[in-house]
Amino acid sequence: MFEILEPKPADAILKLIAEHQNDARAEKVDLGVGVYRDAAGNTPILRSVKKAEHWLVGSQESKAYLGSRGDIVFCDAVERLLFADAAEGSSRISTVQTPGGSGALRVAAEVILRANPNATMWVSDPTWNNHVPLLGEAGVNLRTYPYYDSDTNSLRFDAMLESLQASSEGDLILLHGCCHNPTGMDLSVEQWQQVADLVVERKLIPFIDIAYQGFAEGVDEDAYGVRLMYGRVPEMIVTQSCSKNFGLYRDRVGALSFVAADEATAKTVDSQALFVVRTMYSLPPDHGGAVVSRILNDADLRAEWLDEVSEMRGRLKDMRTLLANELRKSAPDHDFSHIERTTGMFCYLGVSPEQVERLKKDFGVYLVGSSRINVCGITAENVSYLAKSIASVL
Ligand code: LMR
């Protein structure tokens, strides 16, 4: 039966990992996949994570199944991280632990299709490379709303609101909680409020994907959109990833939260999510979730983790400034100031796909074809080489 299958191209982001690894040039620079790197170019395991893992090895007494929800203590902890005090005793929110944020997106898609197969989900143009394949392959109807203007490197906010006038009651709007991937261009507080007004007025369902909480302004500040919407709408969906802010990429730790209008509906939607999980992958991996749960529930580890997140956030900001300054020297005729105006791990460099190819081929500088760069691939050592390479292809 397999002979009828057509080969599939490798994922545009993930294939950069191998391409960069196989490049023998010492001066190569990896601005590709979204993993954090420190000043030495490493992706270390967080100190708080190591300590929690040691604790886990010493104290865990069983690896017996937990159930399709995963670890209830983890679910409570990450729910609080998102919703803060509103999560306390709320009968409207239900959360399941998932294999990464992608697992959460897929389970969410299945539940949406059961609730309203005709709903349209509006996604930003552009959005994370895998949003459209992941949600579209699951069968969700997708439409895009304008979001980013690559000519002016600014938000197309008016066009976004205007295009959402074509949405229908019950449609979903996918918003990035913070650190928009790939543009790094986030909604301001006032813009979140305007989007919330529109969502309420048109009876849309906010679907917030938050994969970089803590990398823009702070763990609480970055949850602004989630908390605002929670206070304003009867129903919402939030997908969350612990890959980046806990550095647990390959351990696959994420969560999916549903907010329903009342307790009875919340219980029903929760039962549907658990059914979807059971019929898809039965139950989530435990290790990373147990680590997160320990960190968030232990005062010392939590404080240490918050320090580490702040360290990572600081480095992301510093590397933006460093590259923008270096480009002012290497390419004085070009405006790269948006690199400093955007937040989180990514922004568009603002070069063409051909220039991206030349950066790769001639200079060993790896970035996604859209010109998305991961700013933590920048170091004090490589920034001058990087800026000169960029200037050479302009
Ligand atoms: C990214 O956008 O680079 C990360 O979220 C990794 C991925 O899975 O694409």
PDB file of N, CA, C and O and ligand atoms in Angstrom, residues 13 33-34 128 181 212 244 346 372, ligand 1:
ATOM      1  N   ILE A  13      11.241  24.622   9.318  1.00  0.00           N
ATOM      2  CA  ILE A  13      12.013  25.030  10.497  1.00  0.00           C
ATOM      3  C   ILE A  13      12.910  23.886  10.968  1.00  0.00           C
ATOM      4  O   ILE A  13      14.115  24.056  11.163  1.00  0.00           O
ATOM      5  N   VAL A  33      15.784  27.328  14.336  1.00  0.00           N
ATOM      6  CA  VAL A  33      14.709  26.812  15.194  1.00  0.00           C
ATOM      7  C   VAL A  33      14.641  27.570  16.519  1.00  0.00           C
ATOM      8  O   VAL A  33      15.660  28.045  17.035  1.00  0.00           O
ATOM      9  N   GLY A  34      13.439  27.680  17.055  1.00  0.00           N
ATOM     10  CA  GLY A  34      13.202  28.451  18.271  1.00  0.00           C
ATOM     11  C   GLY A  34      13.614  27.743  19.538  1.00  0.00           C
ATOM     12  O   GLY A  34      12.764  27.283  20.302  1.00  0.00           O
ATOM     13  N   TRP A 128       2.861  31.139  13.194  1.00  0.00           N
ATOM     14  CA  TRP A 128       3.864  30.069  13.332  1.00  0.00           C
ATOM     15  C   TRP A 128       3.714  29.085  12.164  1.00  0.00           C
ATOM     16  O   TRP A 128       2.603  28.700  11.835  1.00  0.00           O
ATOM     17  N   ASN A 181       5.098  34.714  17.011  1.00  0.00           N
ATOM     18  CA  ASN A 181       6.005  33.904  16.193  1.00  0.00           C
ATOM     19  C   ASN A 181       5.419  33.832  14.785  1.00  0.00           C
ATOM     20  O   ASN A 181       4.344  33.292  14.632  1.00  0.00           O
ATOM     21  N   TYR A 212       5.621  31.408  24.883  1.00  0.00           N
ATOM     22  CA  TYR A 212       6.826  32.137  25.320  1.00  0.00           C
ATOM     23  C   TYR A 212       6.540  32.990  26.546  1.00  0.00           C
ATOM     24  O   TYR A 212       7.117  34.068  26.697  1.00  0.00           O
ATOM     25  N   LYS A 244       9.847  26.447  26.040  1.00  0.00           N
ATOM     26  CA  LYS A 244      10.816  27.543  26.042  1.00  0.00           C
ATOM     27  C   LYS A 244      11.059  28.080  27.447  1.00  0.00           C
ATOM     28  O   LYS A 244      12.207  28.220  27.853  1.00  0.00           O
ATOM     29  N   PHE A 346      11.834  35.991  18.319  1.00  0.00           N
ATOM     30  CA  PHE A 346      11.890  36.139  16.867  1.00  0.00           C
ATOM     31  C   PHE A 346      11.584  37.542  16.376  1.00  0.00           C
ATOM     32  O   PHE A 346      10.917  38.330  17.038  1.00  0.00           O
ATOM     33  N   ARG A 372      12.674  34.986   9.150  1.00  0.00           N
ATOM     34  CA  ARG A 372      12.558  34.975  10.611  1.00  0.00           C
ATOM     35  C   ARG A 372      13.904  34.624  11.223  1.00  0.00           C
ATOM     36  O   ARG A 372      14.551  33.663  10.804  1.00  0.00           O
TER      37      ARG A 372
HETATM   38  C1  LMR B   1       9.904  27.429  16.295  1.00  0.00           C
HETATM   39  O1  LMR B   1       8.966  28.128  15.889  1.00  0.00           O
HETATM   40  O2  LMR B   1      11.047  27.461  15.812  1.00  0.00           O
HETATM   41  C2  LMR B   1       9.667  26.486  17.446  1.00  0.00           C
HETATM   42  O3  LMR B   1       8.383  26.645  17.942  1.00  0.00           O
HETATM   43  C3  LMR B   1       9.996  25.092  17.117  1.00  0.00           C
HETATM   44  C4  LMR B   1       9.023  24.475  16.176  1.00  0.00           C
HETATM   45  O4  LMR B   1       8.524  23.397  16.520  1.00  0.00           O
HETATM   46  O5  LMR B   1       8.750  25.010  15.112  1.00  0.00           O
END
